[in-house]
Short mmCIF file of C-alpha atoms and ligand atoms in Angstrom, two decimals:
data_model
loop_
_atom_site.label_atom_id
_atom_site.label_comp_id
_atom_site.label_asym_id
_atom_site.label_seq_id
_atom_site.Cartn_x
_atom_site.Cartn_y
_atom_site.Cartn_z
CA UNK Q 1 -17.67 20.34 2.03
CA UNK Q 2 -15.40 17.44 1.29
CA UNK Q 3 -13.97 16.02 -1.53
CA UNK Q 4 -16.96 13.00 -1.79
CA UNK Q 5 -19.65 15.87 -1.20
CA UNK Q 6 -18.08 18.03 -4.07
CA UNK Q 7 -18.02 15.03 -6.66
CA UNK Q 8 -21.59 13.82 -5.74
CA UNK Q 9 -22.79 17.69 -6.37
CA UNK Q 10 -21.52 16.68 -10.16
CA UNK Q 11 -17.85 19.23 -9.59
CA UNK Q 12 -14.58 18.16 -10.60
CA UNK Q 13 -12.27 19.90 -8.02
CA UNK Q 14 -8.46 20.24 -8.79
CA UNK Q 15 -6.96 17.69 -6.87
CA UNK Q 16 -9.44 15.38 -8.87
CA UNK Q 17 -7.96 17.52 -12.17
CA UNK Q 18 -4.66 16.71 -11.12
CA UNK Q 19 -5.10 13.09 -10.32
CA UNK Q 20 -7.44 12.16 -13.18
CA UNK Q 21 -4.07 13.93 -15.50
CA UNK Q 22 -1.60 11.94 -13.33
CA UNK Q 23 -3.55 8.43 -14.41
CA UNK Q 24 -4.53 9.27 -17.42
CA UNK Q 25 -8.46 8.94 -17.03
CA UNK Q 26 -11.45 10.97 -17.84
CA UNK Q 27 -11.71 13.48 -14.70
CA UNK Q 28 -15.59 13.64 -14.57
CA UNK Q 29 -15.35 9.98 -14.39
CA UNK Q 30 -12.77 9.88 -11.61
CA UNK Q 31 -14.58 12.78 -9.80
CA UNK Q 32 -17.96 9.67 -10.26
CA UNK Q 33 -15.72 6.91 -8.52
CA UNK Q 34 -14.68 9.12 -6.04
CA UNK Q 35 -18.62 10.25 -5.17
CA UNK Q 36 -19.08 6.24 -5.28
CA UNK Q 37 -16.51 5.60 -2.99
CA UNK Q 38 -14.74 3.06 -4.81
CA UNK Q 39 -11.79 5.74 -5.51
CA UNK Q 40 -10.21 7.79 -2.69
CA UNK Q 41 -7.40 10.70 -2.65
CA UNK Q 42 -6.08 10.51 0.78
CA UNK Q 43 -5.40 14.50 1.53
CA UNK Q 44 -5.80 16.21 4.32
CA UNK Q 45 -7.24 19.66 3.47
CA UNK Q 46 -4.20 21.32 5.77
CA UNK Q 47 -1.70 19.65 3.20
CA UNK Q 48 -0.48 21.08 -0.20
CA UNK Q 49 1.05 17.69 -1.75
CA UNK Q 50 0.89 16.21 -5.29
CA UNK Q 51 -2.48 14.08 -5.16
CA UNK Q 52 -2.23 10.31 -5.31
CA UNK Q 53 -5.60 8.19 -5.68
CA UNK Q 54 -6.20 4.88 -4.78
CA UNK Q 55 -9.10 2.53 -5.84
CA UNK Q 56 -10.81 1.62 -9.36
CA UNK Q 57 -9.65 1.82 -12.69
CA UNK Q 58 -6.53 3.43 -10.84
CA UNK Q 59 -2.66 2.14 -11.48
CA UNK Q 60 -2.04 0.06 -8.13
CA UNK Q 61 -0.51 1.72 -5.45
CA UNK Q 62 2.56 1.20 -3.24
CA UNK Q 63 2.65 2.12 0.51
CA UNK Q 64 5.97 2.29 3.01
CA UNK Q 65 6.20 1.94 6.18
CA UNK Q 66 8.73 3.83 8.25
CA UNK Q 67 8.88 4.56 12.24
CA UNK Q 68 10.61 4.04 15.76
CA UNK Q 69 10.15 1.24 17.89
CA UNK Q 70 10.90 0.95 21.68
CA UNK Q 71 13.61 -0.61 20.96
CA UNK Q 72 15.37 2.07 18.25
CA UNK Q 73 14.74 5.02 18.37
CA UNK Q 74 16.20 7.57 16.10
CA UNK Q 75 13.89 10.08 14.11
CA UNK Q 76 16.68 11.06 11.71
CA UNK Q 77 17.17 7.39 10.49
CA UNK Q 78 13.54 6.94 10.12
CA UNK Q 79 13.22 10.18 7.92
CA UNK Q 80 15.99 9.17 5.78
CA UNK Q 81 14.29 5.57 5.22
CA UNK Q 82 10.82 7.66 4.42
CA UNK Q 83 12.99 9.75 1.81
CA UNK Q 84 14.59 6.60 0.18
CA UNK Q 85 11.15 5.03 0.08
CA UNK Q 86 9.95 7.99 -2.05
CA UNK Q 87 12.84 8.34 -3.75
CA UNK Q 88 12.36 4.58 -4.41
CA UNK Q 89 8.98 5.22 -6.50
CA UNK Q 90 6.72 4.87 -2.39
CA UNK Q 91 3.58 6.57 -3.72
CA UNK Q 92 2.50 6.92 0.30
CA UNK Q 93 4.53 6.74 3.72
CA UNK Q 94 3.14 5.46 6.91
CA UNK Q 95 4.68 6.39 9.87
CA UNK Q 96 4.23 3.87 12.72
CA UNK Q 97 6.48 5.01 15.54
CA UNK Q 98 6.25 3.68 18.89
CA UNK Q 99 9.73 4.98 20.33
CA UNK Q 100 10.90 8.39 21.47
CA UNK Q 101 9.36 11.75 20.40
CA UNK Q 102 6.17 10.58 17.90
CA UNK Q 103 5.22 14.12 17.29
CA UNK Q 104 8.27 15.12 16.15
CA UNK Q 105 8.60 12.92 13.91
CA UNK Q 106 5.39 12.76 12.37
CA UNK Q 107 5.74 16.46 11.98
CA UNK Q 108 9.13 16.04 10.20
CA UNK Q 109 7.85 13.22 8.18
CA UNK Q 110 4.81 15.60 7.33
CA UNK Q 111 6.89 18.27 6.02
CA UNK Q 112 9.73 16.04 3.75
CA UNK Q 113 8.08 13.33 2.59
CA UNK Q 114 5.83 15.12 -0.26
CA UNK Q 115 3.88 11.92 -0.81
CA UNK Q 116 0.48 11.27 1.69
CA UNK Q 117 1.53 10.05 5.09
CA UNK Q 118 -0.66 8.14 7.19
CA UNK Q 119 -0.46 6.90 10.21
CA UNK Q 120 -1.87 5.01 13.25
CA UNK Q 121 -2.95 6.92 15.84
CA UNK Q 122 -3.86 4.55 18.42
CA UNK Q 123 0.08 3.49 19.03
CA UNK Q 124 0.58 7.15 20.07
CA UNK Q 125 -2.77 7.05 23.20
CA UNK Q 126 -0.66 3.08 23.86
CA UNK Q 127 2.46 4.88 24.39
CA UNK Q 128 1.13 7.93 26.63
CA UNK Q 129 -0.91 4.85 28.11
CA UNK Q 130 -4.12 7.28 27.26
CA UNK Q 131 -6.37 4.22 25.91
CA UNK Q 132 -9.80 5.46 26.95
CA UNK Q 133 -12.00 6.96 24.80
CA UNK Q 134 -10.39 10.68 25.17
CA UNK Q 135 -6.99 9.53 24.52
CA UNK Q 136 -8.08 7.84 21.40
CA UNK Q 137 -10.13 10.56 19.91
CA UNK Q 138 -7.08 13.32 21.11
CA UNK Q 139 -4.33 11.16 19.04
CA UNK Q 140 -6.80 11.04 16.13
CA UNK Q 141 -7.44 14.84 15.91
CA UNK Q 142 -3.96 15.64 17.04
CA UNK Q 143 -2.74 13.85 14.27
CA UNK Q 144 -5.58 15.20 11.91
CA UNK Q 145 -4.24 18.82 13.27
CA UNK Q 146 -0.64 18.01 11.65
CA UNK Q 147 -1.85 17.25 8.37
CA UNK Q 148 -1.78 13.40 8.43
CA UNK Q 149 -3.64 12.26 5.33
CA UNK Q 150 -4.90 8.64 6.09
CA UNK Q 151 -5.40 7.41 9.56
CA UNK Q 152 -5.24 3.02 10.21
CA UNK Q 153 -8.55 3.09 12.85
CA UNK Q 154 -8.91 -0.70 14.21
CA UNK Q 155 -12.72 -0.46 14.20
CA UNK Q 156 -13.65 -3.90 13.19
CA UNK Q 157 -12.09 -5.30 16.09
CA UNK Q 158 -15.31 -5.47 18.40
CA UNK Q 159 -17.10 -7.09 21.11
CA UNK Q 160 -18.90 -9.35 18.35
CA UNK Q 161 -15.51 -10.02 16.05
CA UNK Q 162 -14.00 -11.28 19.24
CA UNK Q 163 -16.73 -13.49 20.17
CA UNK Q 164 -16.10 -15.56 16.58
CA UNK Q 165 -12.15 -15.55 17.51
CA UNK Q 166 -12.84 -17.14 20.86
CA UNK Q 167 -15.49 -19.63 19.70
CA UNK Q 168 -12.63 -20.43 16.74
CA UNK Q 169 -9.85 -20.10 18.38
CA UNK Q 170 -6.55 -19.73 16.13
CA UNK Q 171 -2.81 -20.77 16.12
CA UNK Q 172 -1.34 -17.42 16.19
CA UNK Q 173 -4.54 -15.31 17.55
CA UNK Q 174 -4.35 -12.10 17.10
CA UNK Q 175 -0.99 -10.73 15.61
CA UNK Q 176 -1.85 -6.83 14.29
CA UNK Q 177 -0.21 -4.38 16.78
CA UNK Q 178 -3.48 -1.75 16.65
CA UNK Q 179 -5.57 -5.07 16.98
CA UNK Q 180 -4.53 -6.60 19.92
CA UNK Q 181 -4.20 -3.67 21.89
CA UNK Q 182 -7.75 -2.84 21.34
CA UNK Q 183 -8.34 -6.67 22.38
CA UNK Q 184 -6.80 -5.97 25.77
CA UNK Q 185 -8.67 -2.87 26.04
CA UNK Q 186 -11.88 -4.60 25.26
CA UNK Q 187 -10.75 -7.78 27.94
CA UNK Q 188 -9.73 -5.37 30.50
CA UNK Q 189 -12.45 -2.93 30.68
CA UNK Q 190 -15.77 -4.82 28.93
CA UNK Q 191 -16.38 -1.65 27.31
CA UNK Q 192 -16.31 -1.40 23.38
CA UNK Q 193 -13.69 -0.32 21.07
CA UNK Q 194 -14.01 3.61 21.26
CA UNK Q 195 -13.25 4.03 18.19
CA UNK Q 196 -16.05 1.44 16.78
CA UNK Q 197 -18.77 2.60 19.64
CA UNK Q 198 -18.10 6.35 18.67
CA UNK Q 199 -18.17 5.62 15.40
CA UNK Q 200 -19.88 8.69 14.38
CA UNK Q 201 -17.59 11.25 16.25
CA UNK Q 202 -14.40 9.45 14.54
CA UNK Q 203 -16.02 10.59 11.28
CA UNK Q 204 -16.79 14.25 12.45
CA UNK Q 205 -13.31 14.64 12.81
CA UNK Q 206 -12.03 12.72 9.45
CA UNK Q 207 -14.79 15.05 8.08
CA UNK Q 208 -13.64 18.36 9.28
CA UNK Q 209 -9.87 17.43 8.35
CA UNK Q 210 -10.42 15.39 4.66
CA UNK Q 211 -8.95 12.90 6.57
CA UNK Q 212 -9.29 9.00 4.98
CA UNK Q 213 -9.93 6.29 6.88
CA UNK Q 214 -8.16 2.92 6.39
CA UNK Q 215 -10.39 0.78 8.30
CA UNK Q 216 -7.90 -1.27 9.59
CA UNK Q 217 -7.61 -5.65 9.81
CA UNK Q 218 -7.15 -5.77 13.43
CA UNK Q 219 -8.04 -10.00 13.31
CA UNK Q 220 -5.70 -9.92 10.50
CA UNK Q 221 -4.46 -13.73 9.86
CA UNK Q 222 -0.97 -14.05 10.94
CA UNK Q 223 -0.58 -17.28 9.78
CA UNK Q 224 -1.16 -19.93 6.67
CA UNK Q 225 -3.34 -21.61 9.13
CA UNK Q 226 -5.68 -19.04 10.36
CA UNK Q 227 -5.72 -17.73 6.92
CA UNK Q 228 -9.46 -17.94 6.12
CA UNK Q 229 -11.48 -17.67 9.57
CA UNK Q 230 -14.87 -16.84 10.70
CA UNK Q 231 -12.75 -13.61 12.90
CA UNK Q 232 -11.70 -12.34 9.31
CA UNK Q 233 -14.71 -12.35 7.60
CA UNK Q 234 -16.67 -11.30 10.94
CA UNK Q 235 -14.69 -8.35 10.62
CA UNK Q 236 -14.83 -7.77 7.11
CA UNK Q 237 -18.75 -7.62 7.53
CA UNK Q 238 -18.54 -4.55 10.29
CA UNK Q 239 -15.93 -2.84 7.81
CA UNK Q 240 -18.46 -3.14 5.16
CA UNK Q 241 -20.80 -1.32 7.64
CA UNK Q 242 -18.80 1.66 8.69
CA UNK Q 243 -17.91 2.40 5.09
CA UNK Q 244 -21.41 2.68 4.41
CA UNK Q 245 -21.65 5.02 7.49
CA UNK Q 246 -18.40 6.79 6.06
CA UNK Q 247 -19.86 6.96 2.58
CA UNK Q 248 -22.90 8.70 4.17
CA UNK Q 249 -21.36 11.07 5.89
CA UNK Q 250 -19.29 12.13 2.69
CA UNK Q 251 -16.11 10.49 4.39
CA UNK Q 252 -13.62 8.86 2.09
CA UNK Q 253 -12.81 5.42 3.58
CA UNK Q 254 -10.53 2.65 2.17
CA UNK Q 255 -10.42 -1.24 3.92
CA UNK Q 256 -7.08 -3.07 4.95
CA UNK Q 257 -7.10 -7.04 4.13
CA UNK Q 258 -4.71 -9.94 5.27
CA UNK Q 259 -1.85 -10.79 6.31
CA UNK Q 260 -0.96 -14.60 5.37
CA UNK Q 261 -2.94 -16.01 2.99
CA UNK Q 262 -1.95 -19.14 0.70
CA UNK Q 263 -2.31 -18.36 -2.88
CA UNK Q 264 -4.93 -20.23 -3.83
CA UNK Q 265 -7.09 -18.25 -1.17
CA UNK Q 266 -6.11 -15.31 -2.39
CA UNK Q 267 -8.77 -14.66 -4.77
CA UNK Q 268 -11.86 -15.54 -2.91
CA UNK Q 269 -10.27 -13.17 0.29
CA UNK Q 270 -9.78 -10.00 -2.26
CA UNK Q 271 -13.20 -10.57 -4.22
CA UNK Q 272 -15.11 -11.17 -0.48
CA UNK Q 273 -13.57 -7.98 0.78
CA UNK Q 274 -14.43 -6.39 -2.46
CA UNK Q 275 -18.17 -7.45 -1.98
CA UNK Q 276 -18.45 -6.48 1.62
CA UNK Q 277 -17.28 -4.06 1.42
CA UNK Q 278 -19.42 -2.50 -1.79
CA UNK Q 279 -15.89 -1.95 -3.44
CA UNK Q 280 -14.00 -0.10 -1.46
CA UNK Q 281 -10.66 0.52 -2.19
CA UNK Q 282 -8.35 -2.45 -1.06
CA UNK Q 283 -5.03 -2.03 0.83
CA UNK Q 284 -3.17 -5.14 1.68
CA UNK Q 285 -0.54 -5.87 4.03
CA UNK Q 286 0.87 -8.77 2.14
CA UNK Q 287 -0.76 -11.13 1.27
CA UNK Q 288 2.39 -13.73 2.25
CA UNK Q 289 2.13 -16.94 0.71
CA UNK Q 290 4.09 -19.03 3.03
CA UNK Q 291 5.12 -18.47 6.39
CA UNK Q 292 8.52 -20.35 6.05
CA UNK Q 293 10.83 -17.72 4.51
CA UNK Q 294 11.35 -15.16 7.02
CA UNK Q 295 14.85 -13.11 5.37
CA UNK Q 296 12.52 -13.31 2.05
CA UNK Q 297 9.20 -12.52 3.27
CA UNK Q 298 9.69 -9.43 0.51
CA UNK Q 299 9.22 -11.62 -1.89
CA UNK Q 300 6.45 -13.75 -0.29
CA UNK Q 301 4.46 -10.64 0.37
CA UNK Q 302 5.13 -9.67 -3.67
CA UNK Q 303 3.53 -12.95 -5.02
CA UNK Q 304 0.54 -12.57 -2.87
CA UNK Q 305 0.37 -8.50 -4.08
CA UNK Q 306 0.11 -10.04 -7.47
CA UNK Q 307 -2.45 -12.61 -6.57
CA UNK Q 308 -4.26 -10.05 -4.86
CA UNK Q 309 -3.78 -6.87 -7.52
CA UNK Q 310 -5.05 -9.12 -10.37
CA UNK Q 311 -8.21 -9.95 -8.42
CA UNK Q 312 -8.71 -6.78 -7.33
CA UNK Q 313 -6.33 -4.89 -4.74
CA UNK Q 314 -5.63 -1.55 -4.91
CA UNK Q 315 -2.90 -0.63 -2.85
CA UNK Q 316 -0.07 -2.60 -1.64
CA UNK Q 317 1.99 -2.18 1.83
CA UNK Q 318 5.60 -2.90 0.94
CA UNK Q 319 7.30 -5.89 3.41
CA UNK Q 320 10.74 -5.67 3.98
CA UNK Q 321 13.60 -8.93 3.92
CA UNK Q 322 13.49 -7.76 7.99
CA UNK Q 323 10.15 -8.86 8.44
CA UNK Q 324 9.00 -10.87 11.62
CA UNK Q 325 12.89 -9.89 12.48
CA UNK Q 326 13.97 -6.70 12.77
CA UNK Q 327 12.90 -3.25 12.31
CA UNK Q 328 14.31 -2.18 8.96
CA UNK Q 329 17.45 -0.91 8.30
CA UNK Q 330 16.99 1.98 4.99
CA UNK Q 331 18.56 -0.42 2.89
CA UNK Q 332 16.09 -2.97 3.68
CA UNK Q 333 13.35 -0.34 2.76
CA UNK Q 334 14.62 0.15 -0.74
CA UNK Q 335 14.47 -3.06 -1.21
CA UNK Q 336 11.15 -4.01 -0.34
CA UNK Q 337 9.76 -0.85 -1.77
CA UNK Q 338 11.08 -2.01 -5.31
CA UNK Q 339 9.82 -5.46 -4.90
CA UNK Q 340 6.28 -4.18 -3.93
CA UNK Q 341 6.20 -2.12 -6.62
CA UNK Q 342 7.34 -4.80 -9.19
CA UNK Q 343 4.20 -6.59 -7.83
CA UNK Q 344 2.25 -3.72 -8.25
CA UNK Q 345 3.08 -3.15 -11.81
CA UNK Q 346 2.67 -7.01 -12.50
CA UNK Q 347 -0.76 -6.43 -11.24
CA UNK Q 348 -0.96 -3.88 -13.26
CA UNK Q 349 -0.45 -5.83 -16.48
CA UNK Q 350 -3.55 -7.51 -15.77
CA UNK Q 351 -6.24 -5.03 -14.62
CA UNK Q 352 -8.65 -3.69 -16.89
CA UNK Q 353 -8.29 0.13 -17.55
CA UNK Q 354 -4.61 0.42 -16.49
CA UNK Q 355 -3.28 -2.74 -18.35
CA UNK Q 356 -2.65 -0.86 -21.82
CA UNK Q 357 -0.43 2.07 -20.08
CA UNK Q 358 1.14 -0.69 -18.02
CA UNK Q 359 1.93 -2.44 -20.83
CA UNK Q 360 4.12 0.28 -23.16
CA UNK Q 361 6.37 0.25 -20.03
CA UNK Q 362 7.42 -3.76 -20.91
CA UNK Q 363 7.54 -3.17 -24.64
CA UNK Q 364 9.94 -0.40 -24.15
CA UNK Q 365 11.99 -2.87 -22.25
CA UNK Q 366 11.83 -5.35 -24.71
CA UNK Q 367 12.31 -2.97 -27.72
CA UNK Q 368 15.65 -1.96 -26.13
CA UNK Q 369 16.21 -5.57 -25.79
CA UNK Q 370 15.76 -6.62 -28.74
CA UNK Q 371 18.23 -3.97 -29.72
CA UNK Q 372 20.76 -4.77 -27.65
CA UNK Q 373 20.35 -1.18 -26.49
CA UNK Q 374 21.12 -0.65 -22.95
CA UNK Q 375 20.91 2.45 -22.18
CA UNK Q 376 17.49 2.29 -23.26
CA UNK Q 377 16.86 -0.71 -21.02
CA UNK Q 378 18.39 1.24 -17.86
CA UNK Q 379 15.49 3.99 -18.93
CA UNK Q 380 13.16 1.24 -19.15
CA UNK Q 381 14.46 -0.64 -16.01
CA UNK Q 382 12.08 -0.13 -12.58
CA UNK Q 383 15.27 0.50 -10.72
CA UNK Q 384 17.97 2.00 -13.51
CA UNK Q 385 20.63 1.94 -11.22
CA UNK Q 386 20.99 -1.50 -9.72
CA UNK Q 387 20.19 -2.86 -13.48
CA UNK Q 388 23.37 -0.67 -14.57
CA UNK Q 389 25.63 -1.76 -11.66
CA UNK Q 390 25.11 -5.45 -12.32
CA UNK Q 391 25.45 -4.66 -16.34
CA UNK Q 392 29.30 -3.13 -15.49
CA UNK Q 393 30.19 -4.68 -12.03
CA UNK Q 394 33.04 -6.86 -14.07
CA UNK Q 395 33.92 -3.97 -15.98
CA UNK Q 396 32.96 -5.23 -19.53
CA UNK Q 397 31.09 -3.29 -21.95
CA UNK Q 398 30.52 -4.89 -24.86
CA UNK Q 399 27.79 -5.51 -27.26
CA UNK Q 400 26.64 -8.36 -25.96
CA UNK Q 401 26.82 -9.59 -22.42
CA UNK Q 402 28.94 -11.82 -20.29
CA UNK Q 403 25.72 -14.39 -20.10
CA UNK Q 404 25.99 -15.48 -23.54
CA UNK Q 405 28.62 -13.64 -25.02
CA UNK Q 406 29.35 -14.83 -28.25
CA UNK Q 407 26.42 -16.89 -28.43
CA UNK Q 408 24.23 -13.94 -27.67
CA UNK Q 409 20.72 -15.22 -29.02
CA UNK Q 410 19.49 -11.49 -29.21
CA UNK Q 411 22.24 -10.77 -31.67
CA UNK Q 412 22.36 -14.34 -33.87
CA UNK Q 413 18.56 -13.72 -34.33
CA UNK Q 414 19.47 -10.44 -35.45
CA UNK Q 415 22.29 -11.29 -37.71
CA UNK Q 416 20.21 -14.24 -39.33
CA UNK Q 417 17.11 -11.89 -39.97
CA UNK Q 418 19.61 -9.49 -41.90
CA UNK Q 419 20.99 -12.09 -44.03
CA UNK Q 420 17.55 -13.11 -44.69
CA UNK Q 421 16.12 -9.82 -45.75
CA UNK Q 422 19.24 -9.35 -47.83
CA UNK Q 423 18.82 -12.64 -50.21
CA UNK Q 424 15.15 -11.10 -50.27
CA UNK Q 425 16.09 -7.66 -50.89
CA UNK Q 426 14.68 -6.57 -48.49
CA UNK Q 427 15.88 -3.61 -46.08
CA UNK Q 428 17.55 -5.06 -42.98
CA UNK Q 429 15.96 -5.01 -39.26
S1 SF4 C 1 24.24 -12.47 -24.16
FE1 SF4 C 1 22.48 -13.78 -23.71
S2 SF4 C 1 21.59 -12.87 -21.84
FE2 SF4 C 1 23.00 -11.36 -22.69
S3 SF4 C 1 21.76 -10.05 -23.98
FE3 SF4 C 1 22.52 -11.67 -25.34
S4 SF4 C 1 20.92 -13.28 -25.25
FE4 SF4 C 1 20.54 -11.88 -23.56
#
């Protein structure tokens, strides 16, 4: 029985327990959003790892990606980028190797990360050039076997998604890896996407392993331009399908959204997926807001999380400053998995049912501020140790600091409230 058929039956299972203690929330309510399907715990049943949900009335959630390309290769690196991810405050890792031994790897990822790993199991039948049917279904289930938590499946890229791409045709097509290879497979062989025409095997499997599906945005926009097509929403209605199907079949299934999206789109994208989708939890790869500042596109993709988290998303893939560039370096991953989750938490700030914890975090901030109190701002800070380096990088520790100095608002304030309560009488602070 999986986790969805235990919480329909009315049971709370642990990992629900653990989860619902984790966030703070009522578990017989979780253990109800879960048997909706608008919560999911990505665990594979052959994994023994700290459960993380994702969905509803949940804090938003951060994802990192990590892997080999063709081009670079080396497992170790990408393990120690995985660990700094986590390390970081990652509350997932995907691995998304395409160079050297992918098994390995995944396994190693599997057993270090501690944190649900997902991956994408169609780059692994591309690479042993296995993209029929059985080559599909073998990478899914091998990957299932190892313990992977969440799978990327590009189902909604189909015969009849296609068909509105090619009658509105876009300036950068398709652009998602999984997506356009199952677009070639489709051109060259006029058969359907396996995983879409076997729909119902794909969940047998998730079934038998807990795995979740992350119904992937293979017609993902790549672009400002193609932001808002008839392609995306075309495949946003067949992802709305196939969660039903999962939902049915007690399968836990979230839904991947765009890509580049300007920010006044951003809204009416989320709440569309949202509705097609029946509520389904919402992971987004981006949204970027411009397509101009490649070197930032960190920071792009973090004002389009917020966008996107305060109408709705629930789980954001971190970008990286090596975006559209390079594969990341570890240092770049740190970076982008701190500015992702800054979005997050902004988010966060806003959303009904997390917005009060969210909230203690910033007045704890600004109660150290106010006190000039800095070690209680590096406890505070989302990253303690790059606030504290900056703080002592010219080696001054005073009171104050070298913004303002003497003219330190935070402490005039101060000093003029105190004389004020002491013509009053009153006691100072
Ligand atoms: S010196 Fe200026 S910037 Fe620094 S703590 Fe005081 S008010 Fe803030």
């Amino acid at each position: 029985m999986t986790l969805m058929d235990e919480a329909r039956r009315g049971r709370v299972p642990p990992v629900v327990e653990a989860v619902a203690k984790r966030e703070g929330l009522d578990p017989a309510k979780l253990s109800n959003l879960i048997a909706s399907g608008t919560v999911v715990i990505p665990r594979n049943a052959r994994r023994e790892i700290e459960p993380m949900g994702v969905g509803e009335l949940l804090n938003t959630k951060v994802n990192v990606n990590i892997g080999t390309s063709q081009a670079l290769d080396d497992p170790e690196v990408e393990v120690e980028k995985a660990l700094a991810a986590v390390e970081s405050g990652a509350d997932t890792i995907m691995d998304l190797s395409t160079g050297g031994d992918l098994t390995y790897l995944r396994r190693k990822i599997l057993a270090t990360a501690g944190v649900p790993v997902g991956t994408v199991p169609i780059y692994q039948a591309a690479v042993e050039k296995k993209l029929d049917s059985q080559g599909l279904f073998n990478a899914l289930e091998e990957q299932a076997k190892d313990g992977v938590d969440f799978v990327t499946v590009h189902v909604g890229v189909n015969k009849n998604s296609l068909e509105r791409l090619r009658k509105d045709p876009r300036v950068m097509g398709v652009v998602s890896r999984g997506g356009s290879i199952t677009m070639k497979y489709i051109a060259e062989t006029g058969e359907e996407n396996p995983y879409y025409a076997e729909y119902d095997y794909l969940l047998e499997i998730a079934k038998e392993y807990e795995l979740t599906l992350s119904l992937g945005d293979g017609l993902r926009p790549g672009c400002i331009e193609d932001a808002s097509d008839r392609a995306k929403y075309m495949e946003f209605i067949v992802l709305g399908e196939l969660v039903d199907r999962a939902r049915v079949a007690g399968v836990q299934a979230m839904v991947e959204g765009p890509g580049h999206v300007p920010a006044d789109e951003i809204e009416t994208s989320v709440k569309a997926m949202k509705f097609l989708t029946k509520r389904a939890p919402l992971y987004l790869l981006g949204p970027l807001v411009t397509d101009v500042a490649p070197g930032y596109d960190h920071i792009t993709a973090a004002m389009g999380g917020v966008i996107a988290g305060m109408a709705g998303a629930d789980f954001l893939c971190a970008t990286t400053p090596s975006e559209h560039l390079d594969l990341p370096t570890k240092e770049d991953v740190i970076e982008g998995t701190y500015v992702t989750r800054i979005a997050a938490h902004a988010a966060d700030l806003t959303k009904p049912g997390v917005k009060e914890k969210a909230r203690l975090w910033d007045l704890g901030m600004a109660t150290a501020r106010a006190e000039l109190d800095w070690d209680g701002q590096f406890r505070a800070a989302i990253n303690p140790a790059r606030a504290r380096q900056i703080r002592h990088r010219r080696g001054v520790d005073t009171e104050t600091c070298t913004m303002c100095s003497e003219l330190c608002a935070i402490r005039l304030a101060k000093e003029a409230r105190e004389l004020d309560n002491g013509r009053q009488g009153k006691p100072a602070g």
